[in-house]
mmCIF file of C-alpha atoms in Angstrom:
data_model
loop_
_atom_site.group_PDB
_atom_site.id
_atom_site.type_symbol
_atom_site.label_atom_id
_atom_site.label_comp_id
_atom_site.label_asym_id
_atom_site.label_seq_id
_atom_site.Cartn_x
_atom_site.Cartn_y
_atom_site.Cartn_z
ATOM 1 C CA MET E 687 -0.981 -22.159 -48.328
ATOM 2 C CA SER E 688 -0.348 -18.499 -49.286
ATOM 3 C CA ARG E 689 1.205 -15.980 -46.913
ATOM 4 C CA SER E 690 -1.990 -13.965 -47.018
ATOM 5 C CA SER E 691 -4.270 -16.828 -45.988
ATOM 6 C CA VAL E 692 -1.865 -18.103 -43.301
ATOM 7 C CA ALA E 693 -1.360 -14.682 -41.746
ATOM 8 C CA MET E 694 -5.115 -14.089 -41.462
ATOM 9 C CA GLN E 695 -5.366 -16.958 -38.943
ATOM 10 C CA GLY E 696 -4.930 -16.856 -35.208
ATOM 11 C CA VAL E 697 -3.546 -13.368 -34.473
ATOM 12 C CA LEU E 698 -6.037 -12.863 -31.667
ATOM 13 C CA GLY E 699 -4.937 -16.132 -30.065
ATOM 14 C CA LEU E 700 -1.632 -14.785 -28.783
ATOM 15 C CA VAL E 701 -2.804 -14.365 -25.217
ATOM 16 C CA GLY E 702 -3.629 -18.048 -25.105
ATOM 17 C CA LEU E 703 0.070 -18.688 -25.582
ATOM 18 C CA LEU E 704 1.027 -16.576 -22.591
ATOM 19 C CA GLY E 705 0.944 -19.328 -19.971
ATOM 20 C CA SER E 706 3.151 -20.817 -17.330
ATOM 21 C CA ALA E 707 6.809 -21.702 -17.830
ATOM 22 C CA CYS E 708 8.291 -25.189 -18.044
ATOM 23 C CA THR E 709 9.194 -27.022 -14.848
ATOM 24 C CA VAL E 710 12.749 -28.090 -14.078
ATOM 25 C CA ASP E 711 13.956 -31.236 -12.317
ATOM 26 C CA HIS E 712 15.564 -30.427 -8.976
ATOM 27 C CA GLN E 713 16.907 -31.820 -5.731
ATOM 28 C CA ILE E 714 15.677 -30.480 -2.410
ATOM 29 C CA ASP E 715 17.197 -31.426 0.948
ATOM 30 C CA ARG E 716 15.755 -29.633 3.968
ATOM 31 C CA ARG E 717 14.490 -26.784 1.781
ATOM 32 C CA VAL E 718 17.938 -26.227 0.272
ATOM 33 C CA THR E 719 18.824 -26.810 -3.386
ATOM 34 C CA ILE E 720 21.826 -26.262 -5.640
ATOM 35 C CA ASP E 721 21.467 -25.176 -9.257
ATOM 36 C CA THR E 722 24.482 -25.707 -11.510
ATOM 37 C CA PHE E 723 25.034 -24.008 -14.872
ATOM 38 C CA VAL E 724 27.863 -24.095 -17.402
ATOM 39 C CA GLN E 725 28.788 -21.070 -19.495
ATOM 40 C CA GLU E 726 29.052 -22.798 -22.846
ATOM 41 C CA PRO E 727 29.228 -21.188 -26.285
ATOM 42 C CA ALA E 728 26.072 -21.700 -28.281
ATOM 43 C CA SER E 729 26.321 -24.452 -30.876
ATOM 44 C CA ALA E 730 23.132 -23.418 -32.672
ATOM 45 C CA VAL E 731 21.232 -20.123 -32.694
ATOM 46 C CA ASP E 732 17.877 -19.118 -34.137
ATOM 47 C CA SER E 733 18.204 -15.332 -34.444
ATOM 48 C CA LEU E 734 14.998 -13.371 -35.046
ATOM 49 C CA TRP E 735 15.253 -9.663 -35.848
ATOM 50 C CA VAL E 736 12.105 -7.638 -35.141
ATOM 51 C CA VAL E 737 12.470 -4.343 -36.996
ATOM 52 C CA ASP E 738 10.226 -1.299 -36.716
ATOM 53 C CA ASN E 739 8.832 -0.391 -40.149
ATOM 54 C CA SER E 740 7.039 2.813 -39.149
ATOM 55 C CA PRO E 741 7.652 6.075 -41.109
ATOM 56 C CA SER E 742 10.519 7.321 -38.913
ATOM 57 C CA MET E 743 12.842 4.314 -39.292
ATOM 58 C CA ALA E 744 14.640 4.697 -42.651
ATOM 59 C CA GLU E 745 18.000 5.853 -41.252
ATOM 60 C CA GLU E 746 18.055 3.256 -38.482
ATOM 61 C CA GLN E 747 17.366 0.422 -40.917
ATOM 62 C CA LEU E 748 20.274 1.596 -43.071
ATOM 63 C CA ARG E 749 22.646 1.706 -40.063
ATOM 64 C CA LEU E 750 21.552 -1.795 -39.126
ATOM 65 C CA ALA E 751 22.250 -3.079 -42.625
ATOM 66 C CA ASP E 752 25.663 -1.398 -42.811
ATOM 67 C CA ALA E 753 26.834 -2.903 -39.491
ATOM 68 C CA PHE E 754 25.546 -6.441 -39.937
ATOM 69 C CA GLY E 755 29.051 -7.731 -40.670
ATOM 70 C CA GLN E 756 30.101 -6.941 -37.091
ATOM 71 C CA PHE E 757 27.162 -8.918 -35.705
ATOM 72 C CA VAL E 758 27.723 -12.023 -37.784
ATOM 73 C CA ALA E 759 31.484 -11.993 -37.102
ATOM 74 C CA GLY E 760 30.774 -13.171 -33.550
ATOM 75 C CA LEU E 761 28.741 -16.080 -34.880
ATOM 76 C CA GLU E 762 31.366 -16.998 -37.455
ATOM 77 C CA ASP E 763 34.193 -16.930 -34.900
ATOM 78 C CA SER E 764 32.253 -19.332 -32.658
ATOM 79 C CA ASN E 765 31.305 -21.674 -35.533
ATOM 80 C CA VAL E 766 27.652 -21.330 -34.555
ATOM 81 C CA ASP E 767 25.034 -23.077 -36.689
ATOM 82 C CA PHE E 768 22.733 -20.106 -37.229
ATOM 83 C CA ARG E 769 19.385 -19.280 -38.750
ATOM 84 C CA ILE E 770 18.463 -15.623 -39.189
ATOM 85 C CA GLY E 771 14.973 -14.277 -39.843
ATOM 86 C CA VAL E 772 13.455 -10.789 -40.027
ATOM 87 C CA VAL E 773 9.911 -9.654 -39.201
ATOM 88 C CA THR E 774 8.368 -6.201 -38.826
ATOM 89 C CA THR E 775 6.527 -4.620 -35.896
ATOM 90 C CA ASP E 776 3.344 -4.095 -37.953
ATOM 91 C CA MET E 777 0.629 -6.338 -36.504
ATOM 92 C CA ASP E 778 -2.435 -4.450 -37.791
ATOM 93 C CA LEU E 779 -5.234 -6.833 -38.725
ATOM 94 C CA ASP E 780 -5.322 -5.557 -42.308
ATOM 95 C CA ASN E 781 -1.626 -6.401 -42.811
ATOM 96 C CA THR E 782 -1.706 -9.793 -44.524
ATOM 97 C CA GLU E 783 2.082 -10.153 -44.091
ATOM 98 C CA ARG E 784 2.123 -9.726 -40.316
ATOM 99 C CA GLY E 785 4.361 -12.246 -38.587
ATOM 100 C CA ALA E 786 5.766 -13.510 -41.891
ATOM 101 C CA MET E 787 9.549 -13.490 -42.168
ATOM 102 C CA VAL E 788 10.828 -11.193 -44.895
ATOM 103 C CA GLY E 789 12.330 -12.677 -48.074
ATOM 104 C CA ASP E 790 11.847 -15.414 -50.628
ATOM 105 C CA THR E 791 12.891 -17.955 -47.992
ATOM 106 C CA ALA E 792 11.846 -17.604 -44.364
ATOM 107 C CA PHE E 793 15.371 -17.504 -42.952
ATOM 108 C CA LEU E 794 19.053 -17.340 -43.837
ATOM 109 C CA THR E 795 21.760 -19.898 -43.028
ATOM 110 C CA ALA E 796 25.507 -20.185 -43.564
ATOM 111 C CA GLU E 797 24.738 -21.737 -46.967
ATOM 112 C CA ASP E 798 23.270 -18.435 -48.204
ATOM 113 C CA ASP E 799 24.845 -15.125 -49.154
ATOM 114 C CA TYR E 800 23.608 -14.089 -45.736
ATOM 115 C CA VAL E 801 25.361 -10.711 -45.383
ATOM 116 C CA THR E 802 23.966 -9.365 -48.642
ATOM 117 C CA GLU E 803 20.571 -10.951 -48.066
ATOM 118 C CA PHE E 804 20.244 -9.627 -44.512
ATOM 119 C CA ARG E 805 21.146 -6.129 -45.631
ATOM 120 C CA ASN E 806 18.330 -6.289 -48.148
ATOM 121 C CA ARG E 807 15.795 -7.854 -45.809
ATOM 122 C CA VAL E 808 16.359 -5.611 -42.821
ATOM 123 C CA ARG E 809 15.437 -2.555 -44.879
ATOM 124 C CA VAL E 810 11.792 -3.419 -44.337
ATOM 125 C CA GLY E 811 10.379 -0.072 -45.424
ATOM 126 C CA THR E 812 8.588 2.714 -43.600
ATOM 127 C CA ASP E 813 4.913 2.216 -44.389
ATOM 128 C CA GLY E 814 4.072 0.174 -41.294
ATOM 129 C CA SER E 815 1.663 0.822 -38.452
ATOM 130 C CA ASP E 816 2.212 3.603 -35.918
ATOM 131 C CA LYS E 817 1.389 1.021 -33.219
ATOM 132 C CA GLU E 818 4.670 -0.873 -33.095
ATOM 133 C CA LYS E 819 3.912 -4.300 -31.622
ATOM 134 C CA GLY E 820 7.326 -5.947 -31.613
ATOM 135 C CA LEU E 821 6.665 -8.394 -28.769
ATOM 136 C CA SER E 822 3.446 -9.618 -30.368
ATOM 137 C CA ALA E 823 5.118 -9.836 -33.779
ATOM 138 C CA ALA E 824 7.908 -12.047 -32.417
ATOM 139 C CA LEU E 825 5.528 -14.344 -30.558
ATOM 140 C CA TYR E 826 3.147 -14.636 -33.506
ATOM 141 C CA ALA E 827 6.007 -15.376 -35.909
ATOM 142 C CA LEU E 828 7.181 -18.259 -33.706
ATOM 143 C CA THR E 829 3.820 -19.949 -33.138
ATOM 144 C CA GLU E 830 1.058 -21.551 -35.175
ATOM 145 C CA PRO E 831 -0.097 -21.090 -37.841
ATOM 146 C CA MET E 832 3.166 -19.394 -38.871
ATOM 147 C CA MET E 833 5.526 -22.168 -37.746
ATOM 148 C CA SER E 834 3.882 -24.760 -39.951
ATOM 149 C CA GLY E 835 3.301 -22.210 -42.696
ATOM 150 C CA VAL E 836 5.497 -19.470 -44.117
ATOM 151 C CA ASN E 837 8.012 -19.558 -41.222
ATOM 152 C CA GLU E 838 8.356 -23.335 -41.154
ATOM 153 C CA GLY E 839 11.760 -24.706 -40.180
ATOM 154 C CA PHE E 840 13.109 -21.624 -38.417
ATOM 155 C CA LEU E 841 12.669 -22.661 -34.787
ATOM 156 C CA ARG E 842 14.717 -25.617 -33.480
ATOM 157 C CA ALA E 843 14.147 -27.194 -30.075
ATOM 158 C CA ASP E 844 17.867 -27.486 -29.248
ATOM 159 C CA ALA E 845 19.000 -24.072 -30.515
ATOM 160 C CA THR E 846 19.392 -20.849 -28.546
ATOM 161 C CA LEU E 847 16.541 -18.476 -29.343
ATOM 162 C CA ALA E 848 17.867 -14.932 -29.737
ATOM 163 C CA ILE E 849 15.422 -12.110 -30.476
ATOM 164 C CA GLN E 850 16.701 -8.640 -31.361
ATOM 165 C CA PHE E 851 14.196 -5.764 -31.175
ATOM 166 C CA VAL E 852 14.952 -2.568 -33.106
ATOM 167 C CA SER E 853 12.515 0.317 -32.684
ATOM 168 C CA ASP E 854 12.388 4.054 -32.034
ATOM 169 C CA GLU E 855 9.058 3.668 -30.181
ATOM 170 C CA ASP E 856 8.028 1.523 -27.228
ATOM 171 C CA ASP E 857 6.165 -1.735 -27.687
ATOM 172 C CA CYS E 858 2.372 -1.492 -28.005
ATOM 173 C CA SER E 859 1.327 -5.150 -27.824
ATOM 174 C CA ASP E 860 -2.293 -4.844 -26.708
ATOM 175 C CA ASN E 861 -4.090 -7.961 -28.030
ATOM 176 C CA GLU E 862 -6.353 -5.482 -29.876
ATOM 177 C CA ALA E 863 -7.495 -3.710 -26.694
ATOM 178 C CA LEU E 864 -6.647 -0.387 -28.387
ATOM 179 C CA ALA E 865 -8.228 -1.225 -31.754
ATOM 180 C CA GLY E 866 -9.538 1.859 -33.537
ATOM 181 C CA GLU E 867 -7.366 4.263 -31.541
ATOM 182 C CA GLY E 868 -4.245 6.120 -32.633
ATOM 183 C CA GLY E 869 -0.658 5.481 -31.633
ATOM 184 C CA ASP E 870 -0.844 7.883 -28.683
ATOM 185 C CA ALA E 871 -3.035 5.354 -26.879
ATOM 186 C CA CYS E 872 0.023 3.094 -26.559
ATOM 187 C CA TYR E 873 1.431 5.549 -24.026
ATOM 188 C CA GLU E 874 -1.790 6.913 -22.538
ATOM 189 C CA ARG E 875 -3.329 3.494 -21.794
ATOM 190 C CA ARG E 876 -0.376 1.338 -20.790
ATOM 191 C CA GLU E 877 -2.589 -0.590 -18.405
ATOM 192 C CA ASP E 878 -4.282 -2.155 -21.449
ATOM 193 C CA LEU E 879 -1.061 -3.644 -22.836
ATOM 194 C CA VAL E 880 -0.158 -7.311 -22.370
ATOM 195 C CA SER E 881 2.410 -7.514 -19.576
ATOM 196 C CA VAL E 882 6.072 -7.957 -20.441
ATOM 197 C CA LYS E 883 6.333 -10.809 -17.964
ATOM 198 C CA GLN E 884 3.711 -12.779 -19.899
ATOM 199 C CA PHE E 885 5.749 -12.432 -23.083
ATOM 200 C CA ILE E 886 8.976 -13.510 -21.390
ATOM 201 C CA THR E 887 7.241 -16.578 -19.991
ATOM 202 C CA ALA E 888 5.802 -17.406 -23.407
ATOM 203 C CA PHE E 889 9.192 -17.132 -25.144
ATOM 204 C CA GLN E 890 10.819 -19.295 -22.481
ATOM 205 C CA ARG E 891 8.236 -22.008 -23.098
ATOM 206 C CA PHE E 892 9.708 -22.584 -26.561
ATOM 207 C CA LYS E 893 12.833 -24.030 -24.945
ATOM 208 C CA GLU E 894 13.503 -27.081 -22.829
ATOM 209 C CA PRO E 895 15.386 -26.616 -19.525
ATOM 210 C CA GLY E 896 19.006 -25.776 -20.260
ATOM 211 C CA VAL E 897 18.315 -24.273 -23.706
ATOM 212 C CA ARG E 898 18.716 -20.536 -23.716
ATOM 213 C CA PHE E 899 16.388 -17.680 -24.672
ATOM 214 C CA VAL E 900 17.911 -14.197 -24.835
ATOM 215 C CA ALA E 901 16.483 -10.915 -26.070
ATOM 216 C CA SER E 902 18.381 -7.741 -26.945
ATOM 217 C CA SER E 903 17.112 -4.272 -27.756
ATOM 218 C CA ILE E 904 18.286 -1.376 -29.897
ATOM 219 C CA VAL E 905 15.779 1.200 -28.715
ATOM 220 C CA GLY E 906 15.305 4.703 -27.378
ATOM 221 C CA MET E 907 16.908 5.556 -24.080
ATOM 222 C CA ASP E 908 15.440 7.931 -21.490
ATOM 223 C CA ILE E 909 14.403 11.300 -22.898
ATOM 224 C CA SER E 910 16.878 12.993 -20.556
ATOM 225 C CA GLU E 911 19.698 11.356 -22.505
ATOM 226 C CA GLY E 912 19.055 13.700 -25.413
ATOM 227 C CA CYS E 913 17.803 11.707 -28.412
ATOM 228 C CA GLN E 914 14.961 13.722 -29.917
ATOM 229 C CA ASN E 915 14.099 11.191 -32.620
ATOM 230 C CA SER E 916 12.935 8.331 -30.412
ATOM 231 C CA TRP E 917 10.747 7.428 -27.451
ATOM 232 C CA PRO E 918 12.110 5.342 -24.575
ATOM 233 C CA GLY E 919 11.694 1.637 -25.291
ATOM 234 C CA HIS E 920 10.977 0.598 -21.716
ATOM 235 C CA ARG E 921 9.140 -2.638 -22.531
ATOM 236 C CA TYR E 922 11.817 -3.866 -24.936
ATOM 237 C CA ARG E 923 14.530 -2.922 -22.456
ATOM 238 C CA THR E 924 12.814 -4.906 -19.700
ATOM 239 C CA VAL E 925 12.787 -8.062 -21.837
ATOM 240 C CA ALA E 926 16.504 -7.628 -22.525
ATOM 241 C CA GLU E 927 17.342 -6.942 -18.879
ATOM 242 C CA LYS E 928 15.453 -9.988 -17.611
ATOM 243 C CA THR E 929 16.991 -12.386 -20.139
ATOM 244 C CA GLY E 930 20.585 -11.119 -20.009
ATOM 245 C CA GLY E 931 20.635 -9.511 -23.427
ATOM 246 C CA VAL E 932 22.262 -6.344 -24.728
ATOM 247 C CA ILE E 933 20.602 -2.913 -24.580
ATOM 248 C CA ARG E 934 21.888 -0.210 -26.919
ATOM 249 C CA ASP E 935 20.795 3.266 -27.995
ATOM 250 C CA ILE E 936 19.040 3.463 -31.357
ATOM 251 C CA CYS E 937 20.253 7.054 -31.717
ATOM 252 C CA GLU E 938 23.918 6.070 -32.000
ATOM 253 C CA PRO E 939 25.254 7.362 -35.341
ATOM 254 C CA ASP E 940 27.267 4.202 -36.043
ATOM 255 C CA TYR E 941 25.995 0.728 -35.142
ATOM 256 C CA GLY E 942 29.306 -1.073 -35.618
ATOM 257 C CA MET E 943 30.229 -1.515 -31.950
ATOM 258 C CA LEU E 944 26.728 -2.298 -30.725
ATOM 259 C CA MET E 945 26.248 -4.933 -33.427
ATOM 260 C CA GLY E 946 29.511 -6.548 -32.341
ATOM 261 C CA ASP E 947 28.199 -6.657 -28.760
ATOM 262 C CA LEU E 948 25.001 -8.295 -29.969
ATOM 263 C CA GLY E 949 26.964 -10.949 -31.840
ATOM 264 C CA LEU E 950 28.915 -11.875 -28.706
ATOM 265 C CA ALA E 951 25.748 -12.080 -26.613
ATOM 266 C CA VAL E 952 24.007 -14.308 -29.137
ATOM 267 C CA SER E 953 26.989 -16.634 -29.469
ATOM 268 C CA GLY E 954 27.089 -17.501 -25.795
ATOM 269 C CA ILE E 955 28.136 -15.017 -23.091
ATOM 270 C CA ILE E 956 25.250 -15.260 -20.625
ATOM 271 C CA ARG E 957 24.734 -12.748 -17.814
ATOM 272 C CA VAL E 958 21.364 -13.926 -16.493
ATOM 273 C CA PHE E 959 20.519 -17.428 -15.243
ATOM 274 C CA GLN E 960 17.027 -18.500 -14.193
ATOM 275 C CA LEU E 961 16.854 -20.517 -10.983
ATOM 276 C CA SER E 962 14.719 -23.628 -10.704
ATOM 277 C CA TYR E 963 12.757 -22.143 -7.800
ATOM 278 C CA ALA E 964 12.162 -18.869 -6.033
ATOM 279 C CA ALA E 965 15.001 -18.305 -3.571
ATOM 280 C CA VAL E 966 15.223 -16.806 -0.129
ATOM 281 C CA GLU E 967 17.564 -14.009 -1.162
ATOM 282 C CA GLU E 968 19.490 -13.901 2.110
ATOM 283 C CA SER E 969 20.396 -17.583 1.689
ATOM 284 C CA LEU E 970 21.961 -17.319 -1.782
ATOM 285 C CA GLU E 971 25.566 -18.491 -2.118
ATOM 286 C CA VAL E 972 26.939 -17.975 -5.625
ATOM 287 C CA SER E 973 30.222 -19.308 -7.008
ATOM 288 C CA VAL E 974 31.891 -19.163 -10.409
ATOM 289 C CA GLY E 975 34.376 -22.002 -10.404
ATOM 290 C CA ASP E 976 36.132 -21.810 -7.043
ATOM 291 C CA THR E 977 35.435 -18.089 -6.600
ATOM 292 C CA LEU E 978 32.676 -16.966 -4.247
ATOM 293 C CA VAL E 979 30.875 -14.065 -5.932
ATOM 294 C CA PRO E 980 29.640 -11.106 -3.827
ATOM 295 C CA GLN E 981 26.170 -9.633 -4.010
ATOM 296 C CA ASN E 982 26.771 -6.297 -5.732
ATOM 297 C CA THR E 983 24.960 -4.424 -8.504
ATOM 298 C CA ASP E 984 28.162 -3.315 -10.268
ATOM 299 C CA GLN E 985 30.679 -6.067 -9.464
ATOM 300 C CA GLY E 986 28.881 -9.264 -8.520
ATOM 301 C CA TRP E 987 25.410 -10.760 -8.611
ATOM 302 C CA THR E 988 21.903 -9.445 -8.110
ATOM 303 C CA TYR E 989 18.697 -11.443 -7.681
ATOM 304 C CA ASP E 990 15.299 -10.648 -9.199
ATOM 305 C CA SER E 991 12.634 -12.453 -7.170
ATOM 306 C CA GLU E 992 9.847 -11.765 -9.672
ATOM 307 C CA TYR E 993 11.667 -13.611 -12.456
ATOM 308 C CA ARG E 994 13.684 -16.044 -10.255
ATOM 309 C CA SER E 995 16.770 -14.818 -12.081
ATOM 310 C CA LEU E 996 20.375 -14.243 -11.059
ATOM 311 C CA ARG E 997 22.355 -11.569 -12.939
ATOM 312 C CA PHE E 998 26.151 -11.151 -13.041
ATOM 313 C CA ASP E 999 27.866 -7.825 -13.710
ATOM 314 C CA GLY E 1000 31.372 -6.438 -13.953
ATOM 315 C CA GLU E 1001 34.383 -8.741 -13.684
ATOM 316 C CA TYR E 1002 32.194 -11.556 -12.340
ATOM 317 C CA VAL E 1003 30.349 -12.273 -15.613
ATOM 318 C CA PRO E 1004 31.220 -15.978 -16.041
ATOM 319 C CA PRO E 1005 33.706 -16.624 -18.857
ATOM 320 C CA ARG E 1006 33.161 -19.367 -21.433
ATOM 321 C CA GLY E 1007 33.720 -22.784 -19.921
ATOM 322 C CA ALA E 1008 32.999 -21.637 -16.356
ATOM 323 C CA THR E 1009 30.756 -23.610 -13.996
ATOM 324 C CA ILE E 1010 28.273 -21.582 -11.945
ATOM 325 C CA SER E 1011 26.946 -23.002 -8.675
ATOM 326 C CA VAL E 1012 24.010 -21.430 -6.815
ATOM 327 C CA ARG E 1013 23.046 -22.775 -3.388
ATOM 328 C CA TYR E 1014 19.894 -21.397 -1.805
ATOM 329 C CA GLU E 1015 16.937 -21.994 0.435
ATOM 330 C CA VAL E 1016 13.749 -22.515 -1.571
ATOM 331 C CA ALA E 1017 11.116 -19.907 -0.759
ATOM 332 C CA GLY E 1018 7.596 -20.957 0.134
ATOM 333 C CA ILE E 1019 8.095 -24.600 1.130
#
């Protein structure tokens, strides 16, 4: 089947994929449960890069290409079995390549000349839509008909799914609610966009319990921080925050350091762990190894009740090989 005919199918079916998350086996004794996690390096990673191809992105694509060596160094050092694909943020209905991974083959592996090939692929051009729909593009690329078509073989059930969003605009994934309107509608009618939480839930459904999904974002920061060439990427940043990924400023003149940070995150340093159930926050007892971790936004853990997620910051981010134990009272039962 050709890319054109495959890509014409199913784009309006994305919202049907935005359902409930997988359940997790658990033990409950008098409304108390203990979740245990191990900070293990990833053995396999499916890394999807979602790159803005709107007219303002030429310089950023070049910086990304130049610094790719720093990203892949983290994967090489960890001996990770990786697959790397690239898609654009252009999801307009007249784009017959939407959701299709760039290149003669859908993805790159260690068997390819992956540094050279990525540098070519990530320069995706600047003739894309002014409605940058990175979240929709990622979800569409990873679902049918794309996964049994042009993107076949990329997604593995037992591999970490790492999605990296790169854009100088915020996400405008609207499930065609803003069809026929200009790019300004993405900011003026935010209530018509598909919620970020729905996307996070949909991405998590690709993985069985214990297999990681992490998103990172190279996007615009707040306008007050002085970058005149980008808009704040709030939706992309939220996905990264809730999944423990890296957030970096797209306006940085050199991407070397930030790409190195992304490589480490993808290869297995996790900050955010999703609990099996909603917790009564006051009951949470969190340990890394034998160390009891305090509740603290800068040096310790914080709990997000909406996403049932526990985040570590500062010196308490669990090192590789550490065991994390979370004891808590289950809310609502």
